[in-house]
PDB file of C-alpha atoms in Angstrom:
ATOM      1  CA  UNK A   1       4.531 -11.955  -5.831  1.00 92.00           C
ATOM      2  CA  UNK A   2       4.354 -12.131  -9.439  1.00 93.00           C
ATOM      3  CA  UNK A   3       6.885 -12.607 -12.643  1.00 96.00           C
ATOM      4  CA  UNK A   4       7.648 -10.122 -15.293  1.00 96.00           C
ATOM      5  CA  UNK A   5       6.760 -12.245 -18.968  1.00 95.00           C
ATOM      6  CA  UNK A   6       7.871  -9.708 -21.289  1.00 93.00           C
ATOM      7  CA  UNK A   7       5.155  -6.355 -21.111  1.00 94.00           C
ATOM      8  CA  UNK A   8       2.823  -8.709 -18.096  1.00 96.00           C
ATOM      9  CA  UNK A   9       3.350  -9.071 -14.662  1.00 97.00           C
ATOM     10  CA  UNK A  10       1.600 -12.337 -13.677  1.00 98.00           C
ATOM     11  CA  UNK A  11       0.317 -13.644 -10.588  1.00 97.00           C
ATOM     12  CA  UNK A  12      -0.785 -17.147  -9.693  1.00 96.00           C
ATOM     13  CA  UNK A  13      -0.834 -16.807  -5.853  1.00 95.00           C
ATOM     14  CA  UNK A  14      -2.582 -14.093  -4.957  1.00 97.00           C
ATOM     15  CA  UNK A  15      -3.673 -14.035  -1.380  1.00 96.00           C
ATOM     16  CA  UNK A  16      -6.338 -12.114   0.872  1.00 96.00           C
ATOM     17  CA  UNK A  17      -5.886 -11.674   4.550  1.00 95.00           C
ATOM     18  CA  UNK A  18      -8.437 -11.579   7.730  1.00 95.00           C
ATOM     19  CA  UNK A  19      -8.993 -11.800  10.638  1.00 96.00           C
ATOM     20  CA  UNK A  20      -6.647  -9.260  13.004  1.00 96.00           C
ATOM     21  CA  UNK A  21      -7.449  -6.457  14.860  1.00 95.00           C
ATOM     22  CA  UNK A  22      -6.463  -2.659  14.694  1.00 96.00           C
ATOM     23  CA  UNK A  23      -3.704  -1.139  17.350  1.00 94.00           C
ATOM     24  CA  UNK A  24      -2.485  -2.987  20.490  1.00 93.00           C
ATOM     25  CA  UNK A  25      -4.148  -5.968  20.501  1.00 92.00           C
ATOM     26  CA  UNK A  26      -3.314  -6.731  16.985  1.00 96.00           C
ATOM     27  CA  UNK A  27      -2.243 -10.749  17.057  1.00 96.00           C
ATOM     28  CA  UNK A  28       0.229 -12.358  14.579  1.00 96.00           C
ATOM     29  CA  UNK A  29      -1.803 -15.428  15.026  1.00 96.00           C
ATOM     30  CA  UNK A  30      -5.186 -14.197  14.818  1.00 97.00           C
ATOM     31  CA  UNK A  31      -4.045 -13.261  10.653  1.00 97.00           C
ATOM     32  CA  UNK A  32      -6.028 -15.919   8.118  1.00 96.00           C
ATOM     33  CA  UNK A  33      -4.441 -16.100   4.311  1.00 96.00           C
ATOM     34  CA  UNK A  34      -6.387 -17.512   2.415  1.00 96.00           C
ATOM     35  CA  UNK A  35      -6.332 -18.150  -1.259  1.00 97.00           C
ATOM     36  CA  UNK A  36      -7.821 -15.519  -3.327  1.00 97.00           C
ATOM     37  CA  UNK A  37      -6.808 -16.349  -6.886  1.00 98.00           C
ATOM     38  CA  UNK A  38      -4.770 -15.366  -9.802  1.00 98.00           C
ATOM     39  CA  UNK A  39      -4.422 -12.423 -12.076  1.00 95.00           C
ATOM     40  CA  UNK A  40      -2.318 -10.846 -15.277  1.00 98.00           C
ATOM     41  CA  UNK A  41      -1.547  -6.966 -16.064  1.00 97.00           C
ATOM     42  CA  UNK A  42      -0.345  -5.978 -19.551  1.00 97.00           C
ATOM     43  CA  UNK A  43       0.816  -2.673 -20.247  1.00 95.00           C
ATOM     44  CA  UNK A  44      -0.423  -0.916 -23.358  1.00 93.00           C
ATOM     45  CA  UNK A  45       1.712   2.342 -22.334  1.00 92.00           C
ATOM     46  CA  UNK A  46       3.618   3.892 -19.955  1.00 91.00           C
ATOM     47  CA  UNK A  47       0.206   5.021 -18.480  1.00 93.00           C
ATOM     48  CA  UNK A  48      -2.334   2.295 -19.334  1.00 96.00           C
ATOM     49  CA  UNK A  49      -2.964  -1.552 -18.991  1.00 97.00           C
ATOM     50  CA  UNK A  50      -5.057  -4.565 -18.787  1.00 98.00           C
ATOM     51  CA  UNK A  51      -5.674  -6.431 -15.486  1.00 97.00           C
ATOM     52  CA  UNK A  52      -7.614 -10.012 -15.600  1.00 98.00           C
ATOM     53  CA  UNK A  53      -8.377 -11.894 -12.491  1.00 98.00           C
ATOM     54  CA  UNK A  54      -9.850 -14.826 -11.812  1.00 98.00           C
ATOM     55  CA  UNK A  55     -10.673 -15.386  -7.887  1.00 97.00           C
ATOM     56  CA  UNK A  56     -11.473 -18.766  -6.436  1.00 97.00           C
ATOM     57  CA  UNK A  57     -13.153 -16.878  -3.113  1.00 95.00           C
ATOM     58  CA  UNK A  58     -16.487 -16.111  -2.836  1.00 91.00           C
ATOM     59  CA  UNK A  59     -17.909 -13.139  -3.827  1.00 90.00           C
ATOM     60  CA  UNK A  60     -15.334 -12.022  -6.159  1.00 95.00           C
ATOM     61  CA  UNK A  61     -15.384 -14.127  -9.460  1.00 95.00           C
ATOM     62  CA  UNK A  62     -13.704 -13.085 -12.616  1.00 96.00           C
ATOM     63  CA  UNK A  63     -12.849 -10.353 -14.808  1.00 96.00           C
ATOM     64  CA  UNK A  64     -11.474  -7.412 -16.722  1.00 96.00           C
ATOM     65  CA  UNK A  65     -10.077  -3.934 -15.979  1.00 96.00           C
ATOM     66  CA  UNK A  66      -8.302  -1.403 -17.299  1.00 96.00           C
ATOM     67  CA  UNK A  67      -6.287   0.619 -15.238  1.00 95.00           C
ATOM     68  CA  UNK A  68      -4.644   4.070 -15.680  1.00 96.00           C
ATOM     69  CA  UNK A  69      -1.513   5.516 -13.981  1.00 93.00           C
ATOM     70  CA  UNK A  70      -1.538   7.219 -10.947  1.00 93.00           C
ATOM     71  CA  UNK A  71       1.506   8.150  -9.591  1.00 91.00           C
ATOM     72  CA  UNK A  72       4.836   7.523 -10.688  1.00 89.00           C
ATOM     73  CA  UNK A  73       7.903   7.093  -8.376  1.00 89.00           C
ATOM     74  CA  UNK A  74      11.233   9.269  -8.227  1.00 85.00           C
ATOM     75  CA  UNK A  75      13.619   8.713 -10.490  1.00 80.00           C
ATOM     76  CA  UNK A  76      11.521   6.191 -12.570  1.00 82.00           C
ATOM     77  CA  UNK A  77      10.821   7.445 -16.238  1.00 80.00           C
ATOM     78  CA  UNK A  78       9.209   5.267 -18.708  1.00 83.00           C
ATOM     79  CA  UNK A  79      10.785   7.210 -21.428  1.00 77.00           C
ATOM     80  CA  UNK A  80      14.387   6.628 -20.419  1.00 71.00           C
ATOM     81  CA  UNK A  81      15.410   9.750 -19.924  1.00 73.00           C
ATOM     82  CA  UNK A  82      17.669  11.011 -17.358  1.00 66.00           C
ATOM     83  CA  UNK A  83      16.113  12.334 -14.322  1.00 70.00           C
ATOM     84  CA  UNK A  84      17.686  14.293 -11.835  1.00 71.00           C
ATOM     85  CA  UNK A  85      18.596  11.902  -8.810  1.00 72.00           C
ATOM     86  CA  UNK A  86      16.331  12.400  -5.265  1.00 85.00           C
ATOM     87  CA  UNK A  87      17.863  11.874  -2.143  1.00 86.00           C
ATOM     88  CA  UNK A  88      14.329  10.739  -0.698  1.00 89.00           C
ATOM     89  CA  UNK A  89      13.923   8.004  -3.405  1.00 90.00           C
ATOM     90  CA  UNK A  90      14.916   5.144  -0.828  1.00 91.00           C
ATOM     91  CA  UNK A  91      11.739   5.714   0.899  1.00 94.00           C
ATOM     92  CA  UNK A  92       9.546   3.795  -1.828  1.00 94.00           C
ATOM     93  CA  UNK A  93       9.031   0.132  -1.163  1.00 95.00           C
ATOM     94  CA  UNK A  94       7.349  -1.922   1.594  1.00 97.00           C
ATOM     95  CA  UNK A  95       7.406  -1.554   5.616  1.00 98.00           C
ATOM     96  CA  UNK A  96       6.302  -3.362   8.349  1.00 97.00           C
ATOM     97  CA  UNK A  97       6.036  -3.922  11.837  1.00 97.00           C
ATOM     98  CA  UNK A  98       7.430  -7.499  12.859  1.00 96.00           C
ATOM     99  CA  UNK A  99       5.719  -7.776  15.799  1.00 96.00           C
ATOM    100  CA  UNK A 100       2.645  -7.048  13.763  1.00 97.00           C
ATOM    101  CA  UNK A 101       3.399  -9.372  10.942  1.00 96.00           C
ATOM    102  CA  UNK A 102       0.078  -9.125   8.599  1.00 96.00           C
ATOM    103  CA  UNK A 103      -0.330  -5.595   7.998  1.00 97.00           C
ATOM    104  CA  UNK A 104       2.043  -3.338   6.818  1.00 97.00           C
ATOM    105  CA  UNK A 105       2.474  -0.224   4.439  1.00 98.00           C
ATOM    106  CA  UNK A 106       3.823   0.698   0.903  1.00 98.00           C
ATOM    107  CA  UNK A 107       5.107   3.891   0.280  1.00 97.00           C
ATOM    108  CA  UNK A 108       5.869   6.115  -2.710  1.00 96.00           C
ATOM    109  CA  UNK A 109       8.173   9.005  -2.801  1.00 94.00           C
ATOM    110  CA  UNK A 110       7.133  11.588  -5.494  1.00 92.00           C
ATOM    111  CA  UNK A 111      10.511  13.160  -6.017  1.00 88.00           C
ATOM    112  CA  UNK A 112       8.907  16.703  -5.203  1.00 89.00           C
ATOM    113  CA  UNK A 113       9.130  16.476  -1.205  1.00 92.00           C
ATOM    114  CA  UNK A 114       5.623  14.366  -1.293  1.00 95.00           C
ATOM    115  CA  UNK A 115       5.227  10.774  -0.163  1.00 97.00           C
ATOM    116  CA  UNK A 116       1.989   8.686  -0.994  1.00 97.00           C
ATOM    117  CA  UNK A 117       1.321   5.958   1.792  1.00 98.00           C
ATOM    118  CA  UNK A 118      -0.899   2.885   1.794  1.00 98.00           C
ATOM    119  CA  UNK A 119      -1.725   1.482   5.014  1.00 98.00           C
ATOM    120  CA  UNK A 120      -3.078  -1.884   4.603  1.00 97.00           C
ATOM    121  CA  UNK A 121      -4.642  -3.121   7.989  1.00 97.00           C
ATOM    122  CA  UNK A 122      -7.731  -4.446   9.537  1.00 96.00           C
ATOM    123  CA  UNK A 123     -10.362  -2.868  11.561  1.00 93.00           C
ATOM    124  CA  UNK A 124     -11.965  -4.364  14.656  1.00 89.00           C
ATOM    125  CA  UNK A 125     -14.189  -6.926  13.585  1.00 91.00           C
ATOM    126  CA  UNK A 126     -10.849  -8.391  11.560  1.00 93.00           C
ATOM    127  CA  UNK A 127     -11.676  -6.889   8.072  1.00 92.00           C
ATOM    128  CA  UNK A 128      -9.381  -5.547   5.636  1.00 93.00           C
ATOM    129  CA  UNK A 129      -9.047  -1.467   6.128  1.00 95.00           C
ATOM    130  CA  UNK A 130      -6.825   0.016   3.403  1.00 95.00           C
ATOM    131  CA  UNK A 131      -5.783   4.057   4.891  1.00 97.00           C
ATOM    132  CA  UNK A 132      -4.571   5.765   2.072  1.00 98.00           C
ATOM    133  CA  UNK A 133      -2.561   9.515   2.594  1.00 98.00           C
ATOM    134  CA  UNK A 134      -0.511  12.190   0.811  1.00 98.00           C
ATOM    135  CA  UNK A 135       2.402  13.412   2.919  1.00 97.00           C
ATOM    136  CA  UNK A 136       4.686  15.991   3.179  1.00 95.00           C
ATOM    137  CA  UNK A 137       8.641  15.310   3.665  1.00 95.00           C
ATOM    138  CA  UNK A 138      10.695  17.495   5.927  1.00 94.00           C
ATOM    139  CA  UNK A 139      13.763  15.847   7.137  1.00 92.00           C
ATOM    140  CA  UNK A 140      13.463  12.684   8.126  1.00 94.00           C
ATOM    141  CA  UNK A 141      10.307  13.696   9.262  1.00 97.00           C
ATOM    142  CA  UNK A 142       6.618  12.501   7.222  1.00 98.00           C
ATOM    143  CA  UNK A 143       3.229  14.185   8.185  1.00 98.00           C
ATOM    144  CA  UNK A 144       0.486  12.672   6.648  1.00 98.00           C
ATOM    145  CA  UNK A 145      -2.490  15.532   8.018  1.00 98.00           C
ATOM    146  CA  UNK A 146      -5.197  14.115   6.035  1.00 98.00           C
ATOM    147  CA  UNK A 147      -5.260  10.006   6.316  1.00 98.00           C
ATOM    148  CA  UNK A 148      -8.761   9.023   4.246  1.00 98.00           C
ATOM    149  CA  UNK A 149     -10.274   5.204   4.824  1.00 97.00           C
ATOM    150  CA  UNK A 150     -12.255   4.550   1.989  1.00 93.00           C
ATOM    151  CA  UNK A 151     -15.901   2.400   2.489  1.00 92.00           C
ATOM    152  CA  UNK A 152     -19.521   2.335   0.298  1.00 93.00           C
ATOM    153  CA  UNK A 153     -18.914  -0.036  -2.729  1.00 93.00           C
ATOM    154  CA  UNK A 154     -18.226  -3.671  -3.473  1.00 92.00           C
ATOM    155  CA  UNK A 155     -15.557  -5.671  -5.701  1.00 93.00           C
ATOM    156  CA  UNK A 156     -16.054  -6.288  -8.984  1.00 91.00           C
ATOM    157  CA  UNK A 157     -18.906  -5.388 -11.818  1.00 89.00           C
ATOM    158  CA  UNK A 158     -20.980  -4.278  -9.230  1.00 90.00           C
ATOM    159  CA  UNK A 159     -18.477  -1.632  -8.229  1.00 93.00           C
ATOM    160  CA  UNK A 160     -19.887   1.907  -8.383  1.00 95.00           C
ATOM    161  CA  UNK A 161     -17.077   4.568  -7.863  1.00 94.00           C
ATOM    162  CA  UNK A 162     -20.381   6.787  -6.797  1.00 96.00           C
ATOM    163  CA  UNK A 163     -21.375   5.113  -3.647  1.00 97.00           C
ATOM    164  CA  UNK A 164     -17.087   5.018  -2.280  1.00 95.00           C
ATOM    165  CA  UNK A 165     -16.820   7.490   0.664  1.00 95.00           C
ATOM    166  CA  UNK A 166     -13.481   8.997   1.772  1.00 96.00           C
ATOM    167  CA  UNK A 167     -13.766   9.736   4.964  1.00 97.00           C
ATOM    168  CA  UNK A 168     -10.771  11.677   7.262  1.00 98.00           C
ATOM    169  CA  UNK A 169      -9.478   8.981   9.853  1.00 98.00           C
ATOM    170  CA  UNK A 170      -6.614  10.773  11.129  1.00 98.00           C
ATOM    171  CA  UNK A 171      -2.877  11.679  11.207  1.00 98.00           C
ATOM    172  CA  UNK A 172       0.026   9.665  10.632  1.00 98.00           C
ATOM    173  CA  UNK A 173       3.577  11.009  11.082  1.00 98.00           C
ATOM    174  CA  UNK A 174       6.749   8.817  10.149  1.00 98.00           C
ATOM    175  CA  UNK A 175      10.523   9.288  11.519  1.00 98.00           C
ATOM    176  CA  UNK A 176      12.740   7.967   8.782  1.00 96.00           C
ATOM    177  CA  UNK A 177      15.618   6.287  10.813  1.00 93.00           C
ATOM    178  CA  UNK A 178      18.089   5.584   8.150  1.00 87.00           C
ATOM    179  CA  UNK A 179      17.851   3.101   5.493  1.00 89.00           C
ATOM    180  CA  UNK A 180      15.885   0.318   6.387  1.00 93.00           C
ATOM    181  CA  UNK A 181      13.999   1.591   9.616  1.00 96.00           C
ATOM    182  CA  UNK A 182      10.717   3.992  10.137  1.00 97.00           C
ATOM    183  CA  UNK A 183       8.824   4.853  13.174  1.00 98.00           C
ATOM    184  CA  UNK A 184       5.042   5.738  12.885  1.00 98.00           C
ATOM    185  CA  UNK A 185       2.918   7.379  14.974  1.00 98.00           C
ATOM    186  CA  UNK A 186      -0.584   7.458  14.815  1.00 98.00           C
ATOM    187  CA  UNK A 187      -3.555   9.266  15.846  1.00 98.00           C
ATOM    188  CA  UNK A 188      -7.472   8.532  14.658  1.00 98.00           C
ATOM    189  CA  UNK A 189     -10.499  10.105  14.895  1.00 97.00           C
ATOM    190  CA  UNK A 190     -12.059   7.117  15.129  1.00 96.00           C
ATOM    191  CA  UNK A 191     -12.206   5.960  18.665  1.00 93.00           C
ATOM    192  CA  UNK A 192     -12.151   2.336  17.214  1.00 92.00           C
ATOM    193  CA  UNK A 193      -8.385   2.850  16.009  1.00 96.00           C
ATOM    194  CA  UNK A 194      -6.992   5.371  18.767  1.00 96.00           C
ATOM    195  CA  UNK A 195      -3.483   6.563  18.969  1.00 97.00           C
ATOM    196  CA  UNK A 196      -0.059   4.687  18.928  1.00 97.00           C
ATOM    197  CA  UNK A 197       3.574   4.142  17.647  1.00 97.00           C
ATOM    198  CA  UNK A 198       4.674   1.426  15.611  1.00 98.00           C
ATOM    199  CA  UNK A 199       8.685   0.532  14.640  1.00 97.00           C
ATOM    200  CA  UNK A 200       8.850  -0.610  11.205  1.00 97.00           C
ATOM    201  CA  UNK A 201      11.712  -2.049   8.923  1.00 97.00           C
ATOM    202  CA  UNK A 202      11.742  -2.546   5.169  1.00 96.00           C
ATOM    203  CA  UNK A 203      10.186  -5.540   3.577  1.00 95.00           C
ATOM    204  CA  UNK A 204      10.897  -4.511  -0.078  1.00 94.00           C
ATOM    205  CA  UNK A 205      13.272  -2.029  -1.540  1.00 91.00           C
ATOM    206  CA  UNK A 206      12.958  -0.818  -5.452  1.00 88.00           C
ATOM    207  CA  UNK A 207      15.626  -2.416  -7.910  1.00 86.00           C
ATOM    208  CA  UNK A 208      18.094   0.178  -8.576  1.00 82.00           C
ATOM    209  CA  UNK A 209      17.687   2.744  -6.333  1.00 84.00           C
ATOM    210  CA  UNK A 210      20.560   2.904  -3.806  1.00 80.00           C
ATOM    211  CA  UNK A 211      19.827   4.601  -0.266  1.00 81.00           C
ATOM    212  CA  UNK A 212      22.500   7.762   0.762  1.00 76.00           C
ATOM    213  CA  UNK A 213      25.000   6.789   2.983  1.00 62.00           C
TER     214      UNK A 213
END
């Protein structure tokens, strides 16, 4: 959780978790946070910025990087125009599952009936996995056909976007439930994660945007 200071968000508690395991036997307990650091983003642009970090855990050290826009949320225009309300905007923010406090998902409505989701999570051996998917609203329905886990590199300026692999894990489908509830369904290819259902509430909604009534 960072502050806004003018154009930079800055963070002085950043933390890294560890240590639970994927699906059923997932353990509230079993979650380690552990201090990773700090670190400071100033935007250039509407579409650029400057991110410095400086981690106190191994293997990660300090640094520089300059990241690039993405994707930008419904009914969120750095030029300050008027946009053209979306009913689906309420979606963006962060979920999770209390009874599996220590994972959890952030989610990004589009405005064009597409929803980006982040799954952050762990596998097996109590590592961070981080499930990343492109989904398609109908509803209150959200099918995410093509969920990618992404493996091959390491942090920092030995990072080399050559060696990341994408690799199809699986489907994820989410039943919006009004405002501040979601239901998620899963189903891997991987053996390892399996299939399941998970009830989710919101952790974080987006300043401004109201949810339909």
């Amino acid at each position: 959780i960072g502050h806004i200071i003018d154009k930079r968000v800055v963070m002085t508690d950043v933390l890294i978790q560890s240590g639970a395991t994927f699906g059923p036997k997932f353990d509230p307990e079993t979650v380690q946070r552990d201090q990773w650091g700090t670190f400071a983003i100033e935007f250039e642009s509407c579409d650029q910025a400057t991110m410095n970090y400086n981690s106190i855990a191994a293997g990660f050290g300090s640094g520089a990087l300059e990241p690039v826009r993405l994707s930008t949320l419904a009914e969120l225009d750095c030029s300050q125009t008027t946009l053209t309300p979306d009913a689906n905007a309420f979606i963006s923010g962060s979920w999770f599952d209390p009874s599996h406090d220590g994972e959890g998902w952030v989610l990004e409505s589009l405005g064009d009936n597409r929803v980006v989701m982040y799954w952050f999570t762990y596998d097996n051996a109590g590592n961070q996995a981080w499930l990343i998917g492109v989904g398609e609203l109908n509803g209150d329905s959200i099918s995410f056909d093509n969920v990618l886990i992404a493996s091959g590199t390491v942090f920092g300026e030995a990072f080399e976007p050559s060696a990341v692999a994408l690799t199809h894990w699986g489907t994820v489908t989410m039943t919006v439930s009004g405002c501040d509830a979601i239901a998620v369904e899963y189903s891997s290819v991987d053996q390892r994660f399996g299939s399941g259902m998970l009830n989710t509430q919101r952790l974080v909604a987006l300043a401004g945007i109201d949810c339909p009534q």
